[in-house]
Coordinates of C-alpha atoms in Angstrom, one line a residue:
X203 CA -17.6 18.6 -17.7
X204 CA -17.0 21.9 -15.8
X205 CA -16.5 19.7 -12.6
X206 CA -13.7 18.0 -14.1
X207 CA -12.1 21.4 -15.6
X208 CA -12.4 22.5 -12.3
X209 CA -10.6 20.0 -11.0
X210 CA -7.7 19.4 -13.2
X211 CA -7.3 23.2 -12.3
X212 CA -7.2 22.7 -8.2
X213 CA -5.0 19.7 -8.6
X214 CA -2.8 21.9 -10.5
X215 CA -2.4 24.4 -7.9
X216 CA -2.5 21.4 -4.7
X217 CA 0.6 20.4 -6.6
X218 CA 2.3 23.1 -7.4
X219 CA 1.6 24.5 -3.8
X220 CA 3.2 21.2 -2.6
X221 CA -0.6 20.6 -0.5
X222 CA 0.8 18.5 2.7
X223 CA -1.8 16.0 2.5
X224 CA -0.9 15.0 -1.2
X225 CA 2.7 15.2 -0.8
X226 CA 2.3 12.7 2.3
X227 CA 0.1 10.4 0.0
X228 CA 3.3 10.1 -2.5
X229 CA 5.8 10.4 -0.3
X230 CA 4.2 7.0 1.6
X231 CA 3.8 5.4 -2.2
X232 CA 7.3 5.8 -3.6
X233 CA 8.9 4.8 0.1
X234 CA 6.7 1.6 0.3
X235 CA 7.4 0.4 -3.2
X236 CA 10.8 1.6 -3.6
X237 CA 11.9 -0.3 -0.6
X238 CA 9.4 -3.3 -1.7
X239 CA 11.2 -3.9 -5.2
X240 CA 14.3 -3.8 -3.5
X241 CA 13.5 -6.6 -1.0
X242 CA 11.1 -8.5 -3.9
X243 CA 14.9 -8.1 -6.0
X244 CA 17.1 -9.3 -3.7
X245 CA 15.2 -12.4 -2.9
X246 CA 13.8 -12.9 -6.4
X247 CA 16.6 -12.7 -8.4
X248 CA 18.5 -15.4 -6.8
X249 CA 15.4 -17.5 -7.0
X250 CA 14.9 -16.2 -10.9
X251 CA 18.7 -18.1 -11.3
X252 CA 17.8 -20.9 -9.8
X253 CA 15.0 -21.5 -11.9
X254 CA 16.5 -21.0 -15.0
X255 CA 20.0 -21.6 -14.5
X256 CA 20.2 -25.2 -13.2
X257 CA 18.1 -28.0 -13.5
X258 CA 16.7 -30.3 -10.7
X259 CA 13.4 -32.4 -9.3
X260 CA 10.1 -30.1 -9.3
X261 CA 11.8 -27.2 -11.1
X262 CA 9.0 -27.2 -13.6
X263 CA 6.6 -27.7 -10.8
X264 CA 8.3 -24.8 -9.2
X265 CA 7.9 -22.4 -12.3
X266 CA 4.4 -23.5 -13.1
X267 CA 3.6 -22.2 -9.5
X268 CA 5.3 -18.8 -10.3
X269 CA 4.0 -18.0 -13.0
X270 CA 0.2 -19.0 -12.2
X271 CA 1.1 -16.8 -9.1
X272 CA 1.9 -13.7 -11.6
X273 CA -2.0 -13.3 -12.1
X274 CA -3.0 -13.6 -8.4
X275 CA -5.4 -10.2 -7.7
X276 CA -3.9 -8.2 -5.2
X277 CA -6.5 -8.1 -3.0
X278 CA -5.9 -12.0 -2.4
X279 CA -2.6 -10.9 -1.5
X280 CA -4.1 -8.4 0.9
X281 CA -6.3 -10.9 2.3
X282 CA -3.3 -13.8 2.9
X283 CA -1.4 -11.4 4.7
X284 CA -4.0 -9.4 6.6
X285 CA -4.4 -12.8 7.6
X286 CA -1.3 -13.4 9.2
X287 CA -0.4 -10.4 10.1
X288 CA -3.9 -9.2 12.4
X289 CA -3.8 -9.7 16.0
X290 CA -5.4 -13.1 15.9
X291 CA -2.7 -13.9 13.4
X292 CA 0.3 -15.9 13.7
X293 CA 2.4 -12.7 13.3
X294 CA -0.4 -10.3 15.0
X295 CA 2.1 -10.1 18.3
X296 CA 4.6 -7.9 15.8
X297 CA 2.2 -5.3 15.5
X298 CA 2.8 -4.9 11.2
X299 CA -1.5 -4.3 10.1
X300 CA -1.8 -0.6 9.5
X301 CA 1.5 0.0 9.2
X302 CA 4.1 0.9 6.4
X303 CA 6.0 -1.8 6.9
X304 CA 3.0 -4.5 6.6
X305 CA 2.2 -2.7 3.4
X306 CA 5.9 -3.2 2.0
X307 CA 5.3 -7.1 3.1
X308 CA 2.6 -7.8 1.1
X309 CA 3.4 -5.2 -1.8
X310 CA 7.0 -7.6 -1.9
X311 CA 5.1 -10.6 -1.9
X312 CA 3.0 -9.0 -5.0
X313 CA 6.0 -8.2 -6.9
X314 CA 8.1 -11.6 -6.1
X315 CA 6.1 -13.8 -8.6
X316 CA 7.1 -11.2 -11.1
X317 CA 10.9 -10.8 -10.7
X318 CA 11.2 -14.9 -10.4
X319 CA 9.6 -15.6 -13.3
X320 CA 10.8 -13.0 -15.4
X321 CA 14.3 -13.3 -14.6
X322 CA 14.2 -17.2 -15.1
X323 CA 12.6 -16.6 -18.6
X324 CA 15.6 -14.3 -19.4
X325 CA 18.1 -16.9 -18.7
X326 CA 16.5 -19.3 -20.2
X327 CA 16.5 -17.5 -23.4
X328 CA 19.8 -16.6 -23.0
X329 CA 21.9 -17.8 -26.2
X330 CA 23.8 -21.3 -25.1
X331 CA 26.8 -20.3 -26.7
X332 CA 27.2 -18.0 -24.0
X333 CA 28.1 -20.7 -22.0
X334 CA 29.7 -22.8 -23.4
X335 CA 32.3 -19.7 -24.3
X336 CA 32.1 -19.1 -20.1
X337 CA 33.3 -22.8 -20.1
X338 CA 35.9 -22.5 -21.9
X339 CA 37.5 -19.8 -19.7
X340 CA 37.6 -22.7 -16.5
X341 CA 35.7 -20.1 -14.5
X342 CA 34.1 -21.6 -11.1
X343 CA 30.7 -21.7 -11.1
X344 CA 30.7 -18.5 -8.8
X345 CA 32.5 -16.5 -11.4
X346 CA 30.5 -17.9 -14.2
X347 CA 26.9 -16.4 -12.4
X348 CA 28.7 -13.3 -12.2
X349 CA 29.1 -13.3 -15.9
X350 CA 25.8 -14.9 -16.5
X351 CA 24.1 -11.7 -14.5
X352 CA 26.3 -9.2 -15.7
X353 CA 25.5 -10.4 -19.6
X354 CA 21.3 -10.6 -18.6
X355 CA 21.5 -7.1 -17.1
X356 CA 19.0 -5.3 -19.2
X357 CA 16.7 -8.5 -19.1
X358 CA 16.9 -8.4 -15.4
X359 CA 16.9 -5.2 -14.5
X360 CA 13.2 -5.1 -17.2
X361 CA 12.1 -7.7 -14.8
X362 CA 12.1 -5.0 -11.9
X363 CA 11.0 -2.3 -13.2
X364 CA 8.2 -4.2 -14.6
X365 CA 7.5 -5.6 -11.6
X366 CA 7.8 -1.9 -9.7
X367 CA 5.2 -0.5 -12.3
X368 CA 3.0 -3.6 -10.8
X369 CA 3.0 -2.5 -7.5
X370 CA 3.5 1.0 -7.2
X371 CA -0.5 1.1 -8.9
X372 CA -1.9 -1.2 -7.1
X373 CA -4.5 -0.8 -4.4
X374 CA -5.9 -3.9 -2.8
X375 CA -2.6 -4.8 -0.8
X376 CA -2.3 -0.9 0.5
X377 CA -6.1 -0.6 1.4
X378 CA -5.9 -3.7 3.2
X379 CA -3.0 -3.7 5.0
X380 CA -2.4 -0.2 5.8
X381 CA -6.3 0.5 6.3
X382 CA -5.7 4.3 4.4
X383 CA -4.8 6.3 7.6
X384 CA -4.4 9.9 6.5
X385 CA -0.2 11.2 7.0
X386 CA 0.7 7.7 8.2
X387 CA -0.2 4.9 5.2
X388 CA -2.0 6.6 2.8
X389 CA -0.5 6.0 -0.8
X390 CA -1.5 7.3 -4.1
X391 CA -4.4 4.9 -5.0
X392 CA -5.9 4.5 -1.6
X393 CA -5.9 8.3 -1.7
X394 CA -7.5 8.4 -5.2
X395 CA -10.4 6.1 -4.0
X396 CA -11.0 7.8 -1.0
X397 CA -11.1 11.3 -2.9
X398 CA -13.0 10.2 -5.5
X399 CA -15.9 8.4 -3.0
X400 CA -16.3 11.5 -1.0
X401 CA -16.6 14.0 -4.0
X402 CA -13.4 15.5 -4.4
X403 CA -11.9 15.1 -7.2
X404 CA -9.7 17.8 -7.6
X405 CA -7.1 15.5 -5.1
X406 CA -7.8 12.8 -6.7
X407 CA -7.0 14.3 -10.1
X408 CA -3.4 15.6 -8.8
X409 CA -2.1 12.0 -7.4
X410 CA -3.9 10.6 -10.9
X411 CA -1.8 13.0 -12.5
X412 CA 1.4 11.7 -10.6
X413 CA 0.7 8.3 -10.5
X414 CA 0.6 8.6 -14.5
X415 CA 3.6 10.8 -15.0
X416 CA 5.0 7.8 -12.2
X417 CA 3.7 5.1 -14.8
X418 CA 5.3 7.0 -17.6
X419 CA 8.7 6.9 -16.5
X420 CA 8.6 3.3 -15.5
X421 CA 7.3 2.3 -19.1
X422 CA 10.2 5.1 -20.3
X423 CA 12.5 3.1 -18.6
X424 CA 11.7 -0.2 -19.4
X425 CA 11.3 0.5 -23.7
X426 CA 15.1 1.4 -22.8
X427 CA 16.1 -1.7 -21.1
X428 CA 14.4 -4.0 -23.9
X429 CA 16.4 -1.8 -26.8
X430 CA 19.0 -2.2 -24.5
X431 CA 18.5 -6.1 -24.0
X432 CA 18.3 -6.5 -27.8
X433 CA 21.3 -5.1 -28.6
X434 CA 23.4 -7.1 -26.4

């Protein structure tokens, strides 16, 4: 146990003495998935409508495929894209494996299953009164999405956040893609693994320590948007 004391105590003080390594390792994290759940957002929720909103050939095909997609392990994700993405790939000539920016590719294609289904299951449980009420108004169809959205806020918004607590924890897609080069693509959990394999755990312990204060406030967040969501 005194190994453990120890290191809860070092990771203390590599935090509060803001240990370049460390701060490097969450710096890379919360830039890779903050810019993947905005991309996984922008393309999801339109999908997310789609699916739920209107009603045409395959759409339950569609869905079925999005939501079996929502267990996929995240090393499979690694794998399709490393794939794709490696020199011998179709992609290789862009230069992407090891690099933030391949990580953010497959940590968006991680969280897209999430948004789409999610969001479609909150407009699909929207109440239908809703619109027919919208109907009544003559708003175009453009103007009634807008209201549609604006209504399902909380439920979408839930539907990001959950899918940014997905990604920002996972490892498979980061150790993969950005092969865990130390200043450059190191993230949280490859950091953790790395630590933890060679011994030191008092690192380990400090991005453990951030990545569950991380993990806190997206859960904080999210119990607010579902009291939110029920209210409205």
């Amino acid at each position: 146990m005194e190994f453990i004391y120890e290191g809860v105590i070092e990771a203390f003080w590599l935090l509060f003495n803001m240990d370049e390594e460390t701060i490097s390792a969450i710096s890379v994290t919360l830039k890779t998935s903050t810019i993947a759940i905005l991309l996984s957002i922008l393309i999801g929720f339109p999908l997310g409508f789609l699916l739920g909103f209107f009603d045409f050939p395959f759409r339950r095909t569609l869905r079925l495929i999005s939501d079996t997609l929502l267990a996929t392990p995240t090393v499979v994700i690694g794998l399709l894209v490393y794939a794709m993405i490696s020199y011998q790939g179709p992609f290789g000539e862009y230069g992407l494996l090891f690099t933030t920016e391949g990580i953010i590719i497959g940590q968006t294609i991680l969280a897209l299953p999430i948004v789409i289904s999610l969001s479609a299951a909150a407009i699909e449980g929207m109440d239908r009164k809703l619109f027919y009420t919208l109907s009544s108004f003559g708003l175009t169809k453009v103007q009634m999405i807008k209201n549609v959205i604006w209504e399902l806020r909380h439920s979408l918004l839930a539907a990001g956040v959950t899918a940014y607590g997905r990604i920002i924890a996972e490892v498979g897609v980061a150790m993969m893609i950005g092969g865990n080069i130390k200043y450059d693509t190191r993230t949280i959990t490859t950091a953790i693994s790395l630590e933890t394999s060679k011994g030191m755990f008092s690192m380990g312990i400090a991005l453990g320590l951030v990545l569950i204060g991380i993990a806190f406030l997206v859960n904080l967040s999210l119990n607010f948007l579902r009291k939110n969501a029920r209210q409205f």
